Amino acid sequence: MIICKDVNKFILKGIELHVPKGVTLGVIGASGAGKTTFLKLISGLLSPGRGSIYTFRKDPVGKRREILKDIAVLFADIPVFNDELSVRDSLNEMKTIYGIEKERFTERTEYVADILGFKDILDTRVRALSLGQKRRAELGMCFIRDAGLYIFDEPCIGLDQNAKAAFYTLVKEKKQEGATILISSHDMEDISEVAERVLLLDDGEAVFYGSKDELVKKLIPMEECSIKLDGAIPDISDLEVEKLIIDNDMMKIYYNSNHVSSKEVIERICAGTMVKSLNFRRSGLGESIKISHFGRV
Amino acid sequence: MRSDALKLSAVYTKMIFRSWFQYRVDAILRSLAVFMREATSIIVIYFTLLKFDSLNGWNIYEMLFLFSLVYVTYGIMIIFFTGLRDFGKTVRTGGFDRYILRPRGLLFQLIFANADWFAAVGHGCLGILLFVLSAAKIGVVWTPARVIYYIFSIAGGVLIQGAIFLFLAALNIYLFETNALKEVFYWNGRKFAGYPISIFHKAIQFCMTFVVPFAFVNYFPSQFLLRKDDMAMYPEIFMYITPLVGIVMYLLAYLFWRVSIKYYKSSGN
């Protein structure tokens, strides 16, 4: 479905991957890691500086008009609507551009507008909508169409919990229909519910590409140990920890329990100082990625 | 052109009408504001020219006829070429990327998805008013042949100005900002175009004929109808070729656009 061979563009360096048909891929990375650039390359909005990309086995720039018939795309920095028109006007425009049959269009509009909660604002001028309403309608534009590839760049920005849940439902439905879906986010939690594969970008490099299970196996269990000290700060420099935060008498240690056991951590701390309290917690996948790859919580 | 291109252009037209004329009073007032803005400059020029019997053989009504052609052609042209006039802004706001992400021709979308109807109504109505005021007083007998010639010249004038906007839009891909160039080449050129070009310095005459050929929008077509003495300064064939100049200019601008669009670069984010 999507093939990248040694792709370089702007910050992206040597991206090499193959996304099979029907896969839901989460593209994760901090701001500026290259997520939007990657998705723009796939959709044919940018051409690679070096290397090659194939979307539907075609050059997405050279065969733009051919492949775009089967792609629904939403970028955070590209306006979807004309602010002077109503949402319905833009939907009608889309219906004509993509040749959607009237019955199918009416049925999908009803369903998607209902689930995403923008039914009441269909005839409102886009200029008068709040960010959240606009975002829901923008997502709706993508889901009303039947496409083979869906690309969402930071789709959860501006969405409340209900809208996020509706988005996940619609993604799952499209996934069941066999569509390939790419979703970028700076937050793994946003996409961990739907993505089965993950591309982890760090400073333009693909530091991980594989199934979510593999990533979980690699990063989890990431443990968090919070210690309230009653003495000097202990020296644990020889322990293989991922991150150490010291704030006055509070100490937080993040470690992968595949490499360091909790028992070892407790023994080292207690041997070096007095402890008022100890608290252990297992980190989630998103938190683990942040700690192990971006060095922050 | 695709079979449903007409349908899509009809959808666009309907949408644009709904967007521009949703608030009718507002639409009328804004169109009137454009009309008054342009009319004011014409009134000033009118009272200034009343001090002269003629300008290089052209009387006041003949000059109003020249102005009428500028306004009528602009009024029609802007219905189709607003997207090219505002291309720089469209690129800056990400709107052009939106067009790229649709399986349609980029120029088709730029042309049909945008139309400044306030400018069209304001300029168009002023052009028609000036035509009505001047046409009966310039001694032209409006035979069917002359009416046809007039219509073809209007079409040629529309294409010439559309080609200038298309050329500047293509240039925008390399330069990113072409408002200053538009000001110099288009808007200043248009100011000169209200007068018979024979009154200007040779360099301006050359520019108005061969660089930004506004002379073919109104001066040479008017010469066909009025046959003024100063036409002796130019080859007679210039009176007949406005539609051809329009077509050739538009094709050249279109070729430049096709080449340039390959160099368009979206931003990373």
Coordinates of C-alpha atoms in Angstrom, one line a residue:
Chain A
M1 CA 0.0 0.0 0.0
I2 CA 2.7 2.5 1.1
I3 CA 6.4 2.0 0.4
C4 CA 9.1 4.4 1.5
K5 CA 12.6 3.8 0.3
D6 CA 15.4 5.8 1.9
V7 CA 13.2 8.9 2.1
N8 CA 14.8 12.2 3.0
K9 CA 12.9 15.5 3.2
F10 CA 13.4 18.5 5.4
I11 CA 14.1 16.9 8.8
L12 CA 13.3 13.3 7.7
K13 CA 16.3 11.1 7.3
G14 CA 16.4 7.7 5.6
I15 CA 12.8 6.6 6.2
E16 CA 12.5 3.0 5.1
L17 CA 9.2 1.2 5.6
H18 CA 6.3 -0.7 4.1
V19 CA 2.7 -0.2 5.3
P20 CA 0.5 -3.1 4.2
K21 CA -3.1 -2.6 3.1
G22 CA -5.6 -2.5 5.9
V23 CA -3.2 -1.5 8.6
T24 CA -3.8 1.3 11.0
L25 CA -0.5 3.1 11.6
G26 CA 0.2 5.5 14.4
V27 CA 2.9 8.1 13.6
I28 CA 4.3 9.3 16.9
G29 CA 6.9 11.9 17.7
A30 CA 7.5 15.2 19.5
S31 CA 6.6 18.5 17.8
G32 CA 9.0 19.0 14.9
A33 CA 9.9 15.3 14.6
G34 CA 8.7 15.1 11.0
K35 CA 5.2 13.6 11.4
T36 CA 3.4 16.1 9.2
T37 CA 6.2 16.0 6.6
F38 CA 5.9 12.2 6.5
L39 CA 2.2 12.3 5.9
K40 CA 2.5 15.1 3.3
L41 CA 4.9 12.9 1.4
I42 CA 2.5 10.0 1.5
S43 CA -0.4 12.2 0.2
G44 CA 1.7 13.7 -2.6
L45 CA 1.8 17.2 -1.2
L46 CA 5.5 17.0 -1.0
S47 CA 8.0 15.2 -3.1
P48 CA 11.0 13.5 -1.4
G49 CA 14.4 15.3 -1.6
R50 CA 16.0 11.9 -1.9
G51 CA 14.6 8.3 -2.1
S52 CA 11.2 7.3 -3.3
I53 CA 7.6 6.9 -2.1
Y54 CA 4.8 4.8 -3.5
T55 CA 1.2 5.2 -2.4
F56 CA -1.1 2.6 -4.0
R57 CA 2.0 1.5 -5.9
K58 CA 2.1 4.9 -7.6
D59 CA 4.2 8.1 -7.3
P60 CA 1.9 10.2 -5.2
V61 CA 3.2 13.5 -6.8
G62 CA 3.2 12.4 -10.4
K63 CA -0.1 10.6 -10.2
R64 CA -1.7 13.0 -7.8
R65 CA -5.1 13.2 -9.4
E66 CA -5.3 9.4 -9.8
I67 CA -4.4 8.5 -6.2
L68 CA -6.3 11.3 -4.5
K69 CA -9.6 9.9 -5.6
D70 CA -9.0 7.1 -3.0
I71 CA -7.4 9.2 -0.2
A72 CA -9.3 11.1 2.5
V73 CA -6.9 13.4 4.3
L74 CA -6.9 15.9 7.1
F75 CA -3.9 18.1 8.0
A76 CA -3.8 20.3 11.0
D77 CA -2.3 23.2 9.0
I78 CA -4.4 23.0 5.9
P79 CA -7.9 24.6 6.0
V80 CA -10.7 22.3 4.9
F81 CA -13.5 24.8 4.6
N82 CA -14.2 28.1 3.1
D83 CA -15.0 30.1 6.2
E84 CA -17.7 32.1 4.4
L85 CA -19.7 28.9 3.5
S86 CA -21.7 26.5 5.5
V87 CA -20.5 23.0 6.4
R88 CA -23.2 21.6 4.1
D89 CA -21.9 23.7 1.1
S90 CA -18.5 22.2 1.6
L91 CA -20.0 18.7 1.9
N92 CA -21.9 19.2 -1.4
E93 CA -18.7 20.3 -3.1
M94 CA -17.0 17.1 -1.9
K95 CA -19.9 15.1 -3.1
T96 CA -19.5 16.4 -6.6
I97 CA -15.7 16.3 -6.6
Y98 CA -15.7 12.6 -5.6
G99 CA -18.8 11.6 -7.4
I100 CA -20.5 10.2 -4.3
E101 CA -24.0 8.8 -5.0
K102 CA -26.8 10.8 -3.5
E103 CA -28.3 8.1 -1.3
R104 CA -24.9 7.0 0.0
F105 CA -24.0 10.7 0.6
T106 CA -27.2 11.4 2.5
E107 CA -26.9 8.2 4.6
R108 CA -23.3 8.8 5.5
T109 CA -23.8 12.5 6.3
E110 CA -26.7 11.6 8.6
Y111 CA -24.6 8.9 10.4
V112 CA -21.3 10.7 10.6
A113 CA -22.8 14.1 11.6
D114 CA -24.8 12.3 14.3
I115 CA -21.9 10.3 15.8
L116 CA -19.4 13.2 15.7
G117 CA -22.1 15.6 16.9
F118 CA -22.1 18.3 14.2
K119 CA -25.7 17.6 12.9
D120 CA -27.0 20.9 14.3
I121 CA -24.3 23.0 12.7
L122 CA -24.5 21.7 9.1
D123 CA -26.1 24.9 7.9
T124 CA -24.0 27.3 10.0
R125 CA -21.3 29.4 8.4
V126 CA -17.9 27.9 9.2
R127 CA -16.7 31.3 10.4
A128 CA -19.2 31.1 13.3
L129 CA -18.1 27.7 14.5
S130 CA -15.9 27.1 17.6
L131 CA -12.6 25.2 17.2
G132 CA -14.1 22.0 18.5
Q133 CA -17.2 22.2 16.2
K134 CA -15.0 22.9 13.2
R135 CA -12.7 20.1 14.0
R136 CA -15.6 17.6 14.3
A137 CA -17.0 18.8 11.0
E138 CA -13.5 18.5 9.4
L139 CA -13.2 14.9 10.6
G140 CA -16.7 14.3 9.3
M141 CA -15.7 15.4 5.8
C142 CA -13.1 12.6 5.8
F143 CA -15.4 9.8 7.1
I144 CA -18.4 10.6 4.8
R145 CA -16.3 9.5 1.9
D146 CA -15.4 5.9 1.2
A147 CA -11.6 5.9 0.7
G148 CA -8.9 3.2 0.6
L149 CA -6.5 5.4 2.6
Y150 CA -7.2 7.8 5.4
I151 CA -4.6 10.2 6.6
F152 CA -5.1 12.2 9.8
D153 CA -2.5 14.7 11.1
E154 CA -3.0 15.4 14.8
P155 CA -6.8 14.6 14.6
C156 CA -7.4 14.8 18.3
I157 CA -6.4 18.5 18.7
G158 CA -9.4 20.5 19.9
L159 CA -11.5 17.4 20.5
D160 CA -13.3 16.6 23.8
Q161 CA -13.5 13.1 25.1
N162 CA -16.9 12.4 23.4
A163 CA -15.6 13.5 20.0
K164 CA -12.4 11.5 20.5
A165 CA -14.5 8.4 21.3
A166 CA -16.6 9.0 18.1
F167 CA -13.4 9.4 16.1
Y168 CA -12.1 6.1 17.4
T169 CA -15.4 4.4 16.5
L170 CA -15.3 5.7 13.0
V171 CA -11.6 4.7 12.6
K172 CA -12.5 1.2 13.8
E173 CA -15.4 1.0 11.3
K174 CA -13.2 2.0 8.4
K175 CA -10.5 -0.4 9.6
Q176 CA -13.1 -3.2 9.5
E177 CA -14.0 -2.2 5.9
G178 CA -10.4 -2.8 5.0
A179 CA -9.1 0.8 4.8
T180 CA -5.5 1.7 5.5
I181 CA -5.3 4.5 8.1
L182 CA -2.4 6.7 9.1
I183 CA -2.8 8.8 12.2
S184 CA -0.2 11.1 13.6
S185 CA 0.0 12.4 17.1
H186 CA 2.5 13.8 19.6
D187 CA 0.7 11.7 22.2
M188 CA 0.7 7.9 22.0
E189 CA -2.4 7.8 24.3
D190 CA -4.4 9.5 21.4
I191 CA -3.8 6.6 19.1
S192 CA -3.0 3.6 21.2
E193 CA -6.6 2.5 21.1
V194 CA -6.8 2.1 17.3
A195 CA -3.2 1.9 15.9
E196 CA -1.8 -1.6 15.5
R197 CA 1.5 -0.5 14.1
V198 CA 3.6 2.4 15.2
L199 CA 6.2 4.6 13.5
L200 CA 8.2 6.4 16.1
L201 CA 9.9 9.5 14.8
D202 CA 12.6 11.3 16.7
D203 CA 14.3 14.3 15.2
G204 CA 13.4 13.0 11.7
E205 CA 14.6 9.5 12.2
A206 CA 12.4 6.4 12.4
V207 CA 13.6 5.1 15.8
F208 CA 10.9 2.4 15.8
Y209 CA 8.6 0.9 13.2
G210 CA 6.7 -2.2 14.0
S211 CA 3.6 -3.6 15.7
K212 CA 2.3 -2.0 18.8
D213 CA 2.8 -5.3 20.6
E214 CA 6.5 -5.2 19.8
L215 CA 6.8 -1.7 21.0
V216 CA 5.0 -2.6 24.2
K217 CA 7.3 -5.6 24.7
K218 CA 10.3 -3.4 24.1
L219 CA 9.3 -0.5 26.4
I220 CA 6.9 -2.0 28.9
P221 CA 7.1 -2.7 31.8
M222 CA 8.4 0.9 32.4
E223 CA 8.1 1.4 36.1
E224 CA 7.9 4.6 38.1
C225 CA 9.2 4.7 41.7
S226 CA 8.5 7.8 43.8
I227 CA 10.5 8.1 47.0
K228 CA 10.1 10.7 49.8
L229 CA 13.6 11.0 51.3
D230 CA 14.5 11.6 54.9
G231 CA 18.2 11.9 54.4
A232 CA 20.9 12.5 51.7
I233 CA 20.3 11.8 48.0
P234 CA 21.6 8.3 47.4
D235 CA 24.0 7.6 44.5
I236 CA 22.4 5.3 42.0
S237 CA 24.5 6.3 39.0
D238 CA 25.4 2.7 38.3
L239 CA 21.8 1.6 38.1
E240 CA 20.4 1.3 34.6
V241 CA 17.5 3.8 34.9
E242 CA 15.8 5.6 32.1
K243 CA 15.2 8.9 33.9
L244 CA 15.8 10.3 37.4
I245 CA 14.1 13.4 38.7
I246 CA 15.0 15.0 42.1
D247 CA 12.8 17.8 43.5
N248 CA 13.8 18.8 47.1
D249 CA 13.2 15.6 49.2
M250 CA 11.2 13.9 46.4
M251 CA 13.0 11.5 44.0
K252 CA 11.4 9.9 41.0
I253 CA 13.0 7.0 39.1
Y254 CA 11.8 5.6 35.8
Y255 CA 13.3 2.3 34.9
N256 CA 12.5 -0.7 32.6
S257 CA 12.0 -3.7 34.8
N258 CA 13.4 -5.9 32.1
H259 CA 16.8 -4.4 32.9
V260 CA 16.4 -3.4 36.6
S261 CA 14.2 -5.1 39.2
S262 CA 12.2 -3.1 41.7
K263 CA 13.9 -5.1 44.5
E264 CA 17.3 -3.9 43.3
V265 CA 16.0 -0.3 43.2
I266 CA 14.6 -0.5 46.8
E267 CA 17.8 -2.1 48.1
R268 CA 20.0 0.6 46.6
I269 CA 17.9 3.4 47.8
C270 CA 17.6 2.1 51.4
A271 CA 21.3 1.3 51.5
G272 CA 22.2 4.9 50.7
T273 CA 19.7 6.9 52.7
M274 CA 16.7 7.0 55.0
V275 CA 13.3 6.8 53.3
K276 CA 9.9 8.3 54.5
S277 CA 7.7 6.6 51.9
L278 CA 8.0 4.6 48.7
N279 CA 5.4 4.4 45.9
F280 CA 5.5 2.2 42.7
R281 CA 3.5 2.6 39.6
R282 CA 3.6 1.1 36.1
S283 CA 3.8 3.7 33.3
G284 CA 1.5 3.6 30.3
L285 CA 2.7 3.1 26.7
G286 CA 2.6 6.8 25.9
E287 CA 4.5 7.8 29.0
S288 CA 7.0 5.0 28.4
I289 CA 7.7 6.3 24.9
K290 CA 8.2 9.8 26.1
I291 CA 10.6 8.7 28.8
S292 CA 12.7 6.3 26.8
H293 CA 12.8 8.2 23.5
F294 CA 12.3 11.9 24.3
G295 CA 13.7 11.9 27.8
R296 CA 10.7 13.6 29.3
V297 CA 7.6 12.7 31.1
Chain B
M1 CA -12.2 18.6 -19.2
R2 CA -14.1 16.0 -17.2
S3 CA -17.7 15.3 -17.9
D4 CA -18.8 16.5 -14.5
A5 CA -16.6 19.7 -14.7
L6 CA -19.7 21.7 -15.7
K7 CA -21.6 20.3 -12.7
L8 CA -18.8 21.1 -10.4
S9 CA -18.4 24.7 -11.7
A10 CA -22.2 25.1 -11.2
V11 CA -21.8 23.9 -7.6
Y12 CA -19.0 26.4 -7.1
T13 CA -21.0 29.2 -8.7
K14 CA -24.0 28.4 -6.4
M15 CA -21.8 28.3 -3.4
I16 CA -20.1 31.5 -4.2
F17 CA -23.4 33.3 -4.8
R18 CA -24.7 32.0 -1.5
S19 CA -21.6 33.1 0.3
W20 CA -21.3 36.6 -1.3
F21 CA -25.0 37.4 -1.3
Q22 CA -26.2 35.7 1.9
Y23 CA -26.7 39.1 3.4
R24 CA -28.3 41.1 0.6
V25 CA -28.1 44.6 2.0
D26 CA -24.4 44.0 2.9
A27 CA -23.8 42.7 -0.6
I28 CA -25.4 45.7 -2.2
L29 CA -23.6 48.2 0.0
R30 CA -20.2 46.5 -0.6
S31 CA -20.8 46.5 -4.3
L32 CA -21.9 50.1 -4.2
A33 CA -18.7 51.0 -2.2
V34 CA -16.6 49.5 -5.0
F35 CA -18.6 51.4 -7.5
M36 CA -18.3 54.7 -5.7
R37 CA -14.6 54.3 -5.1
E38 CA -14.0 53.8 -8.8
A39 CA -16.6 56.3 -9.8
T40 CA -15.0 59.0 -7.6
S41 CA -11.7 58.7 -9.5
I42 CA -13.6 59.0 -12.8
I43 CA -15.5 62.1 -11.6
V44 CA -12.2 63.7 -10.7
I45 CA -10.7 62.9 -14.1
Y46 CA -13.9 64.1 -15.8
F47 CA -13.7 67.5 -14.2
T48 CA -10.0 67.8 -14.9
L49 CA -10.5 66.9 -18.5
L50 CA -13.3 69.5 -18.9
K51 CA -10.6 72.1 -18.8
F52 CA -9.3 70.7 -22.1
D53 CA -11.1 70.7 -25.4
S54 CA -9.3 67.5 -26.3
L55 CA -6.3 65.4 -25.4
N56 CA -4.3 64.5 -28.5
G57 CA -7.6 64.7 -30.5
W58 CA -9.7 62.7 -28.0
N59 CA -12.6 64.4 -26.5
I60 CA -14.0 63.7 -23.0
Y61 CA -16.6 61.2 -24.2
E62 CA -14.1 59.3 -26.2
M63 CA -12.0 59.0 -23.1
L64 CA -14.9 57.9 -21.1
F65 CA -15.4 55.2 -23.7
L66 CA -11.8 54.1 -23.1
F67 CA -12.5 54.0 -19.4
S68 CA -15.7 52.0 -20.0
L69 CA -13.7 49.2 -21.7
V70 CA -11.2 49.0 -18.8
Y71 CA -14.1 48.6 -16.3
V72 CA -16.3 46.3 -18.3
T73 CA -13.4 43.9 -19.0
Y74 CA -12.2 44.0 -15.4
G75 CA -15.8 43.3 -14.2
I76 CA -16.0 40.2 -16.3
M77 CA -12.4 39.1 -15.8
I78 CA -12.7 39.2 -12.0
I79 CA -15.6 36.7 -12.1
F80 CA -13.1 34.1 -13.4
F81 CA -9.7 35.2 -12.2
T82 CA -10.2 36.2 -8.5
G83 CA -8.4 33.0 -7.5
L84 CA -5.3 34.1 -9.5
R85 CA -5.5 37.7 -8.3
D86 CA -5.5 36.5 -4.7
F87 CA -3.2 33.5 -5.3
G88 CA -0.4 34.8 -2.9
K89 CA -2.9 34.9 0.0
T90 CA -4.3 31.5 -0.9
V91 CA -0.8 30.0 -0.8
R92 CA 0.0 31.7 2.5
T93 CA -3.1 30.5 4.3
G94 CA -2.7 26.9 3.1
G95 CA -5.7 27.1 0.8
F96 CA -3.6 26.0 -2.2
D97 CA -2.6 22.9 -0.5
R98 CA -6.3 22.1 0.0
Y99 CA -6.7 22.3 -3.8
I100 CA -3.6 20.1 -4.4
L101 CA -5.2 17.4 -2.1
R102 CA -8.2 17.1 -4.4
P103 CA -8.3 15.0 -7.6
R104 CA -9.0 18.1 -9.8
G105 CA -7.1 20.5 -11.9
L106 CA -5.5 23.2 -9.9
L107 CA -6.3 26.0 -12.3
F108 CA -9.8 24.8 -12.6
Q109 CA -10.3 25.0 -8.9
L110 CA -8.6 28.4 -8.6
I111 CA -10.8 29.8 -11.4
F112 CA -14.2 28.3 -10.4
A113 CA -14.0 28.2 -6.7
N114 CA -13.3 31.9 -6.3
A115 CA -15.1 35.0 -7.6
D116 CA -15.1 38.5 -6.2
W117 CA -18.6 39.4 -7.1
F118 CA -18.5 42.8 -5.3
A119 CA -15.7 43.9 -7.6
A120 CA -17.5 42.4 -10.6
V121 CA -20.7 44.2 -9.9
G122 CA -19.0 47.5 -8.9
H123 CA -16.6 47.7 -11.8
G124 CA -19.0 46.1 -14.3
C125 CA -21.8 48.5 -13.5
L126 CA -19.5 51.5 -13.7
G127 CA -18.2 50.2 -17.1
I128 CA -21.7 49.9 -18.4
L129 CA -22.7 53.3 -17.1
L130 CA -19.7 54.9 -18.8
F131 CA -20.5 53.0 -22.0
V132 CA -24.1 54.2 -21.9
L133 CA -23.0 57.8 -21.3
S134 CA -20.3 57.8 -24.0
A135 CA -21.5 55.4 -26.7
A136 CA -24.2 57.7 -28.1
K137 CA -21.8 60.7 -28.2
I138 CA -18.8 59.3 -29.9
G139 CA -20.3 59.1 -33.3
V140 CA -20.2 55.3 -33.7
V141 CA -22.9 53.7 -35.7
W142 CA -23.4 50.4 -34.0
T143 CA -23.8 48.0 -36.9
P144 CA -24.0 44.3 -36.2
A145 CA -20.4 43.9 -37.4
R146 CA -19.2 46.5 -34.9
V147 CA -21.2 45.0 -32.1
I148 CA -19.6 41.6 -32.8
Y149 CA -16.2 43.3 -33.0
Y150 CA -16.9 45.0 -29.7
I151 CA -17.8 41.7 -28.0
F152 CA -14.7 39.9 -29.3
S153 CA -12.6 42.8 -28.1
I154 CA -14.1 42.6 -24.7
A155 CA -13.3 38.8 -24.6
G156 CA -9.8 39.6 -25.8
G157 CA -9.4 42.2 -23.1
V158 CA -10.6 39.8 -20.4
L159 CA -8.1 37.2 -21.5
I160 CA -5.2 39.7 -21.6
Q161 CA -5.9 40.8 -18.0
G162 CA -6.5 37.1 -17.0
A163 CA -3.1 36.2 -18.5
I164 CA -1.4 38.9 -16.5
F165 CA -2.9 37.6 -13.3
L166 CA -2.0 34.0 -14.3
F167 CA 1.6 35.0 -15.1
L168 CA 1.9 36.8 -11.8
A169 CA 0.4 33.8 -9.9
A170 CA 2.9 31.5 -11.5
L171 CA 5.7 33.9 -10.6
N172 CA 4.4 33.8 -7.0
I173 CA 5.6 30.2 -6.8
Y174 CA 9.2 31.3 -7.2
L175 CA 9.0 34.7 -5.4
F176 CA 6.4 33.9 -2.8
E177 CA 5.3 37.6 -2.7
T178 CA 4.3 39.4 -5.9
N179 CA 2.0 42.1 -4.6
A180 CA 4.5 44.8 -5.4
L181 CA 4.9 43.5 -9.0
K182 CA 1.1 43.3 -9.3
E183 CA 0.9 47.0 -8.2
V184 CA 3.6 48.1 -10.7
F185 CA 2.6 46.0 -13.7
Y186 CA -1.2 45.6 -13.4
W187 CA -2.7 48.4 -11.3
N188 CA -0.4 51.1 -12.5
G189 CA -0.7 49.9 -16.1
R190 CA -4.5 50.1 -15.7
K191 CA -4.2 53.7 -14.5
F192 CA -2.4 54.6 -17.8
A193 CA -5.0 52.7 -19.8
G194 CA -7.7 55.2 -19.2
Y195 CA -6.0 57.7 -21.5
P196 CA -5.0 57.4 -25.2
I197 CA -1.5 56.0 -25.1
S198 CA -0.3 58.4 -27.8
I199 CA -0.1 61.2 -25.1
F200 CA 2.6 59.3 -23.2
H201 CA 6.4 59.0 -23.6
K202 CA 7.5 56.4 -26.1
A203 CA 8.8 54.1 -23.4
I204 CA 5.3 54.0 -21.7
Q205 CA 3.7 53.4 -25.1
F206 CA 6.1 50.5 -25.7
C207 CA 5.2 49.0 -22.2
M208 CA 1.5 49.5 -22.8
T209 CA 1.7 47.7 -26.2
F210 CA 4.3 45.0 -25.7
V211 CA 4.9 44.4 -22.0
V212 CA 1.6 44.8 -20.2
P213 CA -0.5 45.3 -23.3
F214 CA -3.4 47.3 -21.9
A215 CA -3.5 49.2 -25.2
F216 CA -5.1 46.1 -26.7
V217 CA -7.7 46.1 -24.0
N218 CA -9.2 49.5 -24.9
Y219 CA -7.0 51.8 -27.0
F220 CA -6.7 49.8 -30.2
P221 CA -10.3 48.4 -30.1
S222 CA -11.5 52.0 -29.6
Q223 CA -9.4 53.1 -32.6
F224 CA -11.2 50.5 -34.7
L225 CA -14.5 52.2 -33.8
L226 CA -13.3 55.9 -33.7
R227 CA -10.5 56.1 -36.2
K228 CA -8.6 58.9 -34.5
D229 CA -5.6 60.6 -36.2
D230 CA -3.0 59.3 -33.6
M231 CA -3.6 55.7 -34.9
A232 CA -1.2 56.6 -37.7
M233 CA 1.6 56.1 -35.1
Y234 CA 0.9 52.4 -34.9
P235 CA 0.5 49.5 -37.4
E236 CA -3.1 49.3 -38.6
I237 CA -3.3 45.6 -37.8
F238 CA -3.2 46.4 -34.0
M239 CA -6.8 47.5 -34.3
Y240 CA -7.9 43.9 -35.2
I241 CA -5.8 41.6 -33.1
T242 CA -7.0 42.1 -29.5
P243 CA -8.7 38.6 -29.4
L244 CA -5.6 37.0 -30.8
V245 CA -3.3 38.9 -28.4
G246 CA -5.6 37.7 -25.6
I247 CA -5.4 34.0 -26.7
V248 CA -1.7 34.0 -27.3
M249 CA -1.0 35.8 -24.0
Y250 CA -3.2 33.4 -22.1
L251 CA -1.6 30.3 -23.7
L252 CA 1.9 31.6 -22.9
A253 CA 0.9 32.4 -19.3
Y254 CA -0.7 28.9 -19.0
L255 CA 2.5 27.3 -20.2
F256 CA 4.5 29.3 -17.7
W257 CA 2.0 28.2 -15.0
R258 CA 2.3 24.5 -16.0
V259 CA 6.1 24.7 -15.8
S260 CA 6.1 26.7 -12.5
I261 CA 3.6 24.6 -10.7
K262 CA 6.1 21.7 -10.7
Y263 CA 8.3 23.8 -8.5
Y264 CA 5.6 24.6 -5.9
K265 CA 6.6 23.5 -2.4
S266 CA 4.2 23.0 0.5
S267 CA 5.7 23.6 3.9
G268 CA 6.6 20.7 6.2
N269 CA 4.1 21.8 8.8

